[in-house]
PDB file of C-alpha atoms in Angstrom:
ATOM      1  CA  MET U   1     102.058 109.989 120.416  1.00  0.00           C
ATOM      2  CA  SER U   2      99.218 111.075 118.264  1.00  0.00           C
ATOM      3  CA  HIS U   3      95.485 110.990 120.161  1.00  0.00           C
ATOM      4  CA  PHE U   4      94.422 109.271 116.897  1.00  0.00           C
ATOM      5  CA  SER U   5      96.523 106.060 117.491  1.00  0.00           C
ATOM      6  CA  HIS U   6      94.927 104.723 120.430  1.00  0.00           C
ATOM      7  CA  GLY U   7      97.963 103.955 122.124  1.00  0.00           C
ATOM      8  CA  ARG U   8      99.161 101.799 119.253  1.00  0.00           C
ATOM      9  CA  ASP U   9     102.477 102.117 117.615  1.00  0.00           C
ATOM     10  CA  PHE U  10     102.119 102.526 113.907  1.00  0.00           C
ATOM     11  CA  ALA U  11     105.934 102.761 113.363  1.00  0.00           C
ATOM     12  CA  VAL U  12     106.669  98.961 111.752  1.00  0.00           C
ATOM     13  CA  GLU U  13     108.254  99.178 108.858  1.00  0.00           C
ATOM     14  CA  PRO U  14     107.241  96.790 106.217  1.00  0.00           C
ATOM     15  CA  HIS U  15     109.483  93.904 105.220  1.00  0.00           C
ATOM     16  CA  PRO U  16     109.683  91.843 101.965  1.00  0.00           C
ATOM     17  CA  VAL U  17     107.639  88.806 102.019  1.00  0.00           C
ATOM     18  CA  ASP U  18     109.068  85.605 101.611  1.00  0.00           C
ATOM     19  CA  LEU U  19     107.869  84.218  98.100  1.00  0.00           C
ATOM     20  CA  THR U  20     109.400  80.792  98.338  1.00  0.00           C
ATOM     21  CA  ALA U  21     107.189  80.089 101.415  1.00  0.00           C
ATOM     22  CA  ARG U  22     103.938  81.321  99.971  1.00  0.00           C
ATOM     23  CA  PRO U  23     104.079  79.889  96.313  1.00  0.00           C
ATOM     24  CA  ASP U  24     100.334  80.884  95.938  1.00  0.00           C
ATOM     25  CA  LEU U  25     101.407  84.769  96.613  1.00  0.00           C
ATOM     26  CA  ALA U  26     104.633  84.198  93.934  1.00  0.00           C
ATOM     27  CA  ALA U  27     101.996  83.355  91.046  1.00  0.00           C
ATOM     28  CA  ALA U  28      99.574  86.113  92.093  1.00  0.00           C
ATOM     29  CA  LEU U  29     102.552  88.212  92.221  1.00  0.00           C
ATOM     30  CA  ASP U  30     103.785  86.961  88.912  1.00  0.00           C
ATOM     31  CA  ALA U  31     100.568  87.463  87.319  1.00  0.00           C
ATOM     32  CA  VAL U  32     100.258  90.977  88.399  1.00  0.00           C
ATOM     33  CA  ASN U  33     103.964  91.848  87.115  1.00  0.00           C
ATOM     34  CA  ARG U  34     103.321  90.233  83.283  1.00  0.00           C
ATOM     35  CA  ASP U  35     100.248  92.545  83.284  1.00  0.00           C
ATOM     36  CA  LEU U  36     102.738  95.605  84.268  1.00  0.00           C
ATOM     37  CA  ALA U  37     105.346  94.481  81.663  1.00  0.00           C
ATOM     38  CA  ALA U  38     102.887  94.313  79.157  1.00  0.00           C
ATOM     39  CA  THR U  39     100.824  97.534  79.756  1.00  0.00           C
ATOM     40  CA  LEU U  40     102.802  99.829  81.799  1.00  0.00           C
ATOM     41  CA  PRO U  41     106.915  98.437  81.487  1.00  0.00           C
ATOM     42  CA  GLU U  42     108.137 101.916  82.828  1.00  0.00           C
ATOM     43  CA  ALA U  43     106.690 101.029  86.604  1.00  0.00           C
ATOM     44  CA  GLY U  44     109.232  98.017  86.836  1.00  0.00           C
ATOM     45  CA  PRO U  45     107.979  94.898  88.354  1.00  0.00           C
ATOM     46  CA  MET U  46     106.459  95.010  91.628  1.00  0.00           C
ATOM     47  CA  ARG U  47     107.594  93.307  94.902  1.00  0.00           C
ATOM     48  CA  LEU U  48     105.530  92.146  97.944  1.00  0.00           C
ATOM     49  CA  MET U  49     105.926  93.857 101.039  1.00  0.00           C
ATOM     50  CA  CYS U  50     103.883  92.924 104.515  1.00  0.00           C
ATOM     51  CA  THR U  51     103.804  95.201 107.547  1.00  0.00           C
ATOM     52  CA  PRO U  52     102.930  92.927 110.377  1.00  0.00           C
ATOM     53  CA  SER U  53     100.249  94.048 112.782  1.00  0.00           C
ATOM     54  CA  ASP U  54     101.305  94.058 116.593  1.00  0.00           C
ATOM     55  CA  ASP U  55      97.672  93.408 117.662  1.00  0.00           C
ATOM     56  CA  GLU U  56      96.360  89.903 116.696  1.00  0.00           C
ATOM     57  CA  ASP U  57      93.113  91.039 116.343  1.00  0.00           C
ATOM     58  CA  ILE U  58      94.130  93.297 113.606  1.00  0.00           C
ATOM     59  CA  PRO U  59      95.686  91.393 110.695  1.00  0.00           C
ATOM     60  CA  ASP U  60      98.992  92.093 108.695  1.00  0.00           C
ATOM     61  CA  GLN U  61      98.943  94.429 105.789  1.00  0.00           C
ATOM     62  CA  PHE U  62     100.195  93.240 102.410  1.00  0.00           C
ATOM     63  CA  HIS U  63     101.613  95.800 100.022  1.00  0.00           C
ATOM     64  CA  ALA U  64     102.789  95.941  96.165  1.00  0.00           C
ATOM     65  CA  ALA U  65     105.495  98.211  96.124  1.00  0.00           C
ATOM     66  CA  LEU U  66     107.289  99.592  92.917  1.00  0.00           C
ATOM     67  CA  PRO U  67     111.358  98.698  92.934  1.00  0.00           C
ATOM     68  CA  ASP U  68     111.908 101.739  94.698  1.00  0.00           C
ATOM     69  CA  GLY U  69     110.358 100.425  97.459  1.00  0.00           C
ATOM     70  CA  ARG U  70     107.334 103.496  97.230  1.00  0.00           C
ATOM     71  CA  ARG U  71     103.727 101.581  97.951  1.00  0.00           C
ATOM     72  CA  HIS U  72     100.646 103.260  98.538  1.00  0.00           C
ATOM     73  CA  GLY U  73      97.279 101.524 100.671  1.00  0.00           C
ATOM     74  CA  GLY U  74      97.303  98.008 101.118  1.00  0.00           C
ATOM     75  CA  VAL U  75      95.098  94.847 101.832  1.00  0.00           C
ATOM     76  CA  THR U  76      94.649  92.539 104.419  1.00  0.00           C
ATOM     77  CA  ASP U  77      93.745  89.227 102.126  1.00  0.00           C
ATOM     78  CA  PRO U  78      96.818  88.457 100.091  1.00  0.00           C
ATOM     79  CA  ALA U  79      94.970  85.938  97.566  1.00  0.00           C
ATOM     80  CA  ALA U  80      95.448  86.971  94.044  1.00  0.00           C
ATOM     81  CA  PRO U  81      92.760  89.594  93.831  1.00  0.00           C
ATOM     82  CA  GLY U  82      94.071  91.011  96.442  1.00  0.00           C
ATOM     83  CA  ILE U  83      97.627  91.345  95.319  1.00  0.00           C
ATOM     84  CA  ALA U  84      96.393  92.762  92.132  1.00  0.00           C
ATOM     85  CA  GLU U  85      94.479  95.479  93.714  1.00  0.00           C
ATOM     86  CA  ALA U  86      97.516  96.418  96.121  1.00  0.00           C
ATOM     87  CA  ALA U  87      99.622  96.870  92.861  1.00  0.00           C
ATOM     88  CA  GLN U  88      96.613  98.994  91.414  1.00  0.00           C
ATOM     89  CA  GLU U  89      96.545 101.086  94.375  1.00  0.00           C
ATOM     90  CA  THR U  90     100.223 101.922  94.073  1.00  0.00           C
ATOM     91  CA  VAL U  91     100.138 102.703  90.591  1.00  0.00           C
ATOM     92  CA  GLN U  92      97.467 104.972  91.073  1.00  0.00           C
ATOM     93  CA  ALA U  93      98.261 106.355  93.964  1.00  0.00           C
ATOM     94  CA  VAL U  94     102.088 106.975  93.515  1.00  0.00           C
ATOM     95  CA  LEU U  95     102.150 107.111  89.437  1.00  0.00           C
ATOM     96  CA  TRP U  96      98.809 109.060  89.260  1.00  0.00           C
ATOM     97  CA  GLN U  97      97.923 106.625  86.732  1.00  0.00           C
ATOM     98  CA  VAL U  98      94.818 104.860  85.981  1.00  0.00           C
ATOM     99  CA  TRP U  99      95.805 101.131  85.340  1.00  0.00           C
ATOM    100  CA  PRO U 100      94.891  99.190  83.693  1.00  0.00           C
ATOM    101  CA  VAL U 101      92.285 100.220  81.527  1.00  0.00           C
ATOM    102  CA  CYS U 102      89.912  98.473  79.594  1.00  0.00           C
ATOM    103  CA  PRO U 103      90.337  98.964  75.908  1.00  0.00           C
ATOM    104  CA  GLU U 104      86.889  99.129  75.015  1.00  0.00           C
ATOM    105  CA  HIS U 105      85.554 101.861  77.346  1.00  0.00           C
ATOM    106  CA  ARG U 106      88.609 103.775  78.449  1.00  0.00           C
ATOM    107  CA  THR U 107      87.872 103.171  81.770  1.00  0.00           C
ATOM    108  CA  GLY U 108      90.004 101.569  85.099  1.00  0.00           C
ATOM    109  CA  VAL U 109      89.158  98.401  85.389  1.00  0.00           C
ATOM    110  CA  HIS U 110      89.080  96.473  88.853  1.00  0.00           C
ATOM    111  CA  ALA U 111      90.556  93.534  90.296  1.00  0.00           C
ATOM    112  CA  ASP U 112      87.980  90.840  91.380  1.00  0.00           C
ATOM    113  CA  ALA U 113      87.487  86.907  92.021  1.00  0.00           C
ATOM    114  CA  GLY U 114      86.072  85.426  88.674  1.00  0.00           C
ATOM    115  CA  ALA U 115      85.450  81.622  87.783  1.00  0.00           C
ATOM    116  CA  ASN U 116      87.472  79.295  90.507  1.00  0.00           C
ATOM    117  CA  ASP U 117      88.208  82.059  92.399  1.00  0.00           C
ATOM    118  CA  ARG U 118      90.938  83.284  89.383  1.00  0.00           C
ATOM    119  CA  ALA U 119      91.684  87.073  89.544  1.00  0.00           C
ATOM    120  CA  VAL U 120      90.346  88.601  86.896  1.00  0.00           C
ATOM    121  CA  TRP U 121      90.248  92.412  85.823  1.00  0.00           C
ATOM    122  CA  TRP U 122      86.402  93.509  85.596  1.00  0.00           C
ATOM    123  CA  CYS U 123      85.234  96.620  83.609  1.00  0.00           C
ATOM    124  CA  ARG U 124      82.473  98.066  85.705  1.00  0.00           C
ATOM    125  CA  ALA U 125      81.170 100.161  82.687  1.00  0.00           C
ATOM    126  CA  GLY U 126      77.855  99.139  80.541  1.00  0.00           C
ATOM    127  CA  GLU U 127      76.632  96.376  81.603  1.00  0.00           C
ATOM    128  CA  GLY U 128      80.196  94.943  82.876  1.00  0.00           C
ATOM    129  CA  HIS U 129      82.092  92.347  81.481  1.00  0.00           C
ATOM    130  CA  GLN U 130      85.264  90.395  82.190  1.00  0.00           C
ATOM    131  CA  LEU U 131      88.491  92.076  80.577  1.00  0.00           C
ATOM    132  CA  CYS U 132      90.588  89.276  81.284  1.00  0.00           C
ATOM    133  CA  GLU U 133      92.466  87.044  83.884  1.00  0.00           C
ATOM    134  CA  VAL U 134      94.845  88.765  85.881  1.00  0.00           C
ATOM    135  CA  GLY U 135      98.267  87.917  84.230  1.00  0.00           C
ATOM    136  CA  GLU U 136      96.835  88.012  80.464  1.00  0.00           C
ATOM    137  CA  LEU U 137      96.260  91.782  79.974  1.00  0.00           C
ATOM    138  CA  ALA U 138      98.960  91.315  77.121  1.00  0.00           C
ATOM    139  CA  GLN U 139      95.850  89.688  74.883  1.00  0.00           C
ATOM    140  CA  THR U 140      93.894  92.674  75.546  1.00  0.00           C
ATOM    141  CA  LEU U 141      96.172  94.727  73.595  1.00  0.00           C
ATOM    142  CA  PRO U 142      95.813  96.374  69.961  1.00  0.00           C
ATOM    143  CA  GLY U 143      97.520  93.612  67.542  1.00  0.00           C
ATOM    144  CA  ARG U 144     100.717  95.954  67.068  1.00  0.00           C
ATOM    145  CA  GLN U 145     101.340  96.615  70.520  1.00  0.00           C
ATOM    146  CA  ARG U 146     100.672  92.697  71.493  1.00  0.00           C
ATOM    147  CA  ARG U 147     103.116  91.600  68.262  1.00  0.00           C
ATOM    148  CA  ALA U 148     105.955  94.115  69.686  1.00  0.00           C
ATOM    149  CA  LEU U 149     105.485  92.826  72.970  1.00  0.00           C
ATOM    150  CA  ARG U 150     105.962  88.999  71.683  1.00  0.00           C
ATOM    151  CA  ARG U 151     109.002  90.471  69.846  1.00  0.00           C
ATOM    152  CA  LYS U 152     110.588  92.067  72.805  1.00  0.00           C
ATOM    153  CA  GLU U 153     110.067  88.596  74.813  1.00  0.00           C
ATOM    154  CA  ARG U 154     111.746  86.422  72.463  1.00  0.00           C
ATOM    155  CA  GLY U 155     114.650  88.984  72.134  1.00  0.00           C
ATOM    156  CA  ARG U 156     115.173  88.851  76.365  1.00  0.00           C
ATOM    157  CA  GLU U 157     114.398  84.636  75.985  1.00  0.00           C
ATOM    158  CA  GLY U 158     117.371  84.621  73.047  1.00  0.00           C
TER     159      GLY U 158
END
């Protein structure tokens, strides 16, 4: 045991979250995966994992994991902005890529709670502005990319 662990065992393995029991988390993860499919399809859909705490004073950690299980960081608040933030941390740390990016300022955006506590992507460049709700990044793509994405989606449905 490391002297930094203060007597706690940190070898608890994360497990997949049962999304059928948590439709709110399923919706938040679906929104993130729509954004990934639109802007970073090679990443594949994320899975939501939970590392349970063995201490009642320390909350569980939720992680957005890539299809192969790689993940980074984690959040204790699994509300929609937290899921988006966890996905963003994983993409940045594991794939070494800034995601998502504001098309106007070409800087990374951040997950935040918007109106009605809906998760939004917020650009802090300039005076700051809301890019879109999480799950709606496809609408921010340039016309040609947006049309190509719609054709691809229609092909999957047909």
